Each structure stands twice: as structure tokens, then as C-alpha cells.
mmCIF file of C-alpha atoms in Angstrom:
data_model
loop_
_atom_site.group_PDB
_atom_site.id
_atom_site.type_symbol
_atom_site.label_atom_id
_atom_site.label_comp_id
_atom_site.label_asym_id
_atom_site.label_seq_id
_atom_site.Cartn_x
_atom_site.Cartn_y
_atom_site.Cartn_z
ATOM 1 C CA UNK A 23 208.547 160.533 165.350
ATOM 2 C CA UNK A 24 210.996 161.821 167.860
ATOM 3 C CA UNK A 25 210.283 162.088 171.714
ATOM 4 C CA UNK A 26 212.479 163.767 173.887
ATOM 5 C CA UNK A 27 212.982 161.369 176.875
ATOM 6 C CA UNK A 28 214.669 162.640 180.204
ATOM 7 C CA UNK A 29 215.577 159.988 183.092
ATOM 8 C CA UNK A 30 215.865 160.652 186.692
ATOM 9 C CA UNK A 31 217.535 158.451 190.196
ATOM 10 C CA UNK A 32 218.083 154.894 188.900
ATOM 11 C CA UNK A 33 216.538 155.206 186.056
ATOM 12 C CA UNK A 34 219.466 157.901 185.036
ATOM 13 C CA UNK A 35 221.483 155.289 186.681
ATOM 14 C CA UNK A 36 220.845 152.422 183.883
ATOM 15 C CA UNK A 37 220.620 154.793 180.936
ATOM 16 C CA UNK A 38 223.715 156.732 181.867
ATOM 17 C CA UNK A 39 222.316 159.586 180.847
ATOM 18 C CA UNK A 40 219.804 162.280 181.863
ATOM 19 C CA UNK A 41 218.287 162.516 178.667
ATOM 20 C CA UNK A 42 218.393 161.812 175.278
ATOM 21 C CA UNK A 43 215.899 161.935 171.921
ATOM 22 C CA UNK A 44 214.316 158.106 170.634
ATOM 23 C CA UNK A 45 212.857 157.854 167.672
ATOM 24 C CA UNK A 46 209.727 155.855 166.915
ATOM 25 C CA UNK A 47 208.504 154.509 163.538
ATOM 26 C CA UNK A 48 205.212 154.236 164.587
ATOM 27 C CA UNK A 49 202.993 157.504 164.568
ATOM 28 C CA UNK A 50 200.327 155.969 166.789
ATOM 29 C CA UNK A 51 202.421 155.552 169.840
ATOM 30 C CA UNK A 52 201.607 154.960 172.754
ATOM 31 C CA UNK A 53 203.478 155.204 176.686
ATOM 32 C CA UNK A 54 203.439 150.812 176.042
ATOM 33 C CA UNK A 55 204.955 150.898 172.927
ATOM 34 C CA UNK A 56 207.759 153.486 173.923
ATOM 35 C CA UNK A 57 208.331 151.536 177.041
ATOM 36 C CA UNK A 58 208.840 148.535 175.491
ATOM 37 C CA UNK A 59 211.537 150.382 173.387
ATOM 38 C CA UNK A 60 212.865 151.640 176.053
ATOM 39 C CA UNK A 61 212.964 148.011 178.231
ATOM 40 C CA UNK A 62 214.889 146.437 174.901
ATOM 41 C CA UNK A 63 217.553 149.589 174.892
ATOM 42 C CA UNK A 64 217.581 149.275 178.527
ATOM 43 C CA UNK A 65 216.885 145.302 179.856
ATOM 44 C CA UNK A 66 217.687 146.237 183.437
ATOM 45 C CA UNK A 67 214.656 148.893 183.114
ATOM 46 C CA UNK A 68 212.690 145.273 183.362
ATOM 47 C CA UNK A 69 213.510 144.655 186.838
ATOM 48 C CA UNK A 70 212.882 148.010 187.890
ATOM 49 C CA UNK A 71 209.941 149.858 189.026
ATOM 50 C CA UNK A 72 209.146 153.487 187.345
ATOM 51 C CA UNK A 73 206.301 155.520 186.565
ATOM 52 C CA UNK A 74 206.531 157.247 183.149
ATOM 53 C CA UNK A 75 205.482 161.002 182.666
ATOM 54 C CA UNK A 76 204.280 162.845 179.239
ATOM 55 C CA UNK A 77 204.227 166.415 179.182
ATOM 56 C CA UNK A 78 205.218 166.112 183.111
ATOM 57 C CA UNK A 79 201.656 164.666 183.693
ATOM 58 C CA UNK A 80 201.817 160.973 184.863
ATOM 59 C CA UNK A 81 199.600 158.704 182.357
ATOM 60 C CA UNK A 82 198.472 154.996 182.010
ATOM 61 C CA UNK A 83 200.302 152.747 179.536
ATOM 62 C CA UNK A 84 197.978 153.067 176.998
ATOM 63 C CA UNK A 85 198.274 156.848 176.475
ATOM 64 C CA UNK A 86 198.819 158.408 172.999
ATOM 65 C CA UNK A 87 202.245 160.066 172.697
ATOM 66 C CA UNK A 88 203.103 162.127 170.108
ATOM 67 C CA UNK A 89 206.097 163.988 168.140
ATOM 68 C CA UNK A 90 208.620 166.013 170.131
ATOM 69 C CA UNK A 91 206.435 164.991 173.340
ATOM 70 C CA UNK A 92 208.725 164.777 176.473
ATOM 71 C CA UNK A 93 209.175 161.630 178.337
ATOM 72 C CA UNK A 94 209.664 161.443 181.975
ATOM 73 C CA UNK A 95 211.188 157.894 183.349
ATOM 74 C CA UNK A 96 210.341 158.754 187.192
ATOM 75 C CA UNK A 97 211.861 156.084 189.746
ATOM 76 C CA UNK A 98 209.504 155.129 192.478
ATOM 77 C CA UNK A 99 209.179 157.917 194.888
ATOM 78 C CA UNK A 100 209.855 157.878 199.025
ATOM 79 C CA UNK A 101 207.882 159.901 201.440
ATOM 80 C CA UNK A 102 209.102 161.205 204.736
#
């Protein structure tokens, strides 16, 4: 399966990039399993805090994702 993934603030900061397409072997994935990805690609993503977006809806870890899905990596957000 391919997800498009798109990265934002730090986040864009450790990928060095804005976006970019990760494929999965598993077709039951789920936001943990694409994190966890993700945090292996990326080990600074560890230390960080981020909420992660599918379809530009913000979900809980153990939501189903699914082919050509897009990923947001959102970096925690400041109000003012």
C-alpha cells in the first residue's frame, strides 16, 4: 500500500522534506503501525511530540489507514 505522507514545522525539519509517498506491506494498517515506520526512518521523530492527521482529520493511533490515504505529521500547535 502506498500513503502519501506530508510533514509540517519540525516535523518537516527532521524529514527534510515536506512530503513524500511510504509504502506499507501490510494492508491492515493502522496510524501505530505507520508511525512506527515512520519513528525507525526518522529516530529523532521519537523525541518529538506530533499529532498525526488522515484525510486532514486528526485520529487515535489505532485508526485504520488505507491505500493512497494522506498522512499529516502535525507538530504540536501554539495558541496566542
Amino acid at each position: 500500500m502506498i500513503i502519501n505522507t506530508k510533514y509540517f514545522g519540525l516535523i518537516a525539519d527532521i524529514t527534510n522534506k515536506n512530503e513524500e509517498q511510504v509504502s506499507l506491506d501490510n494492508s491492515n494498517a493502522t496510524v501505530a503501525c505507520l508511525k512506527g515506520v515512520m519513528e525507525s526512518n526518522y529516530p529523532d521523530l521519537k523525541k518529538t511530540n506530533y499529532s498525526i492527521a488522515v484525510n486532514q482529520v486528526i485520529t487515535n493511533i489505532d485508526f485504520s489507514i488505507k491505500n493512497q490515504d494522506e498522512i499529516a505529521f502535525l507538530p504540536p500547535f501554539a495558541g496566542g
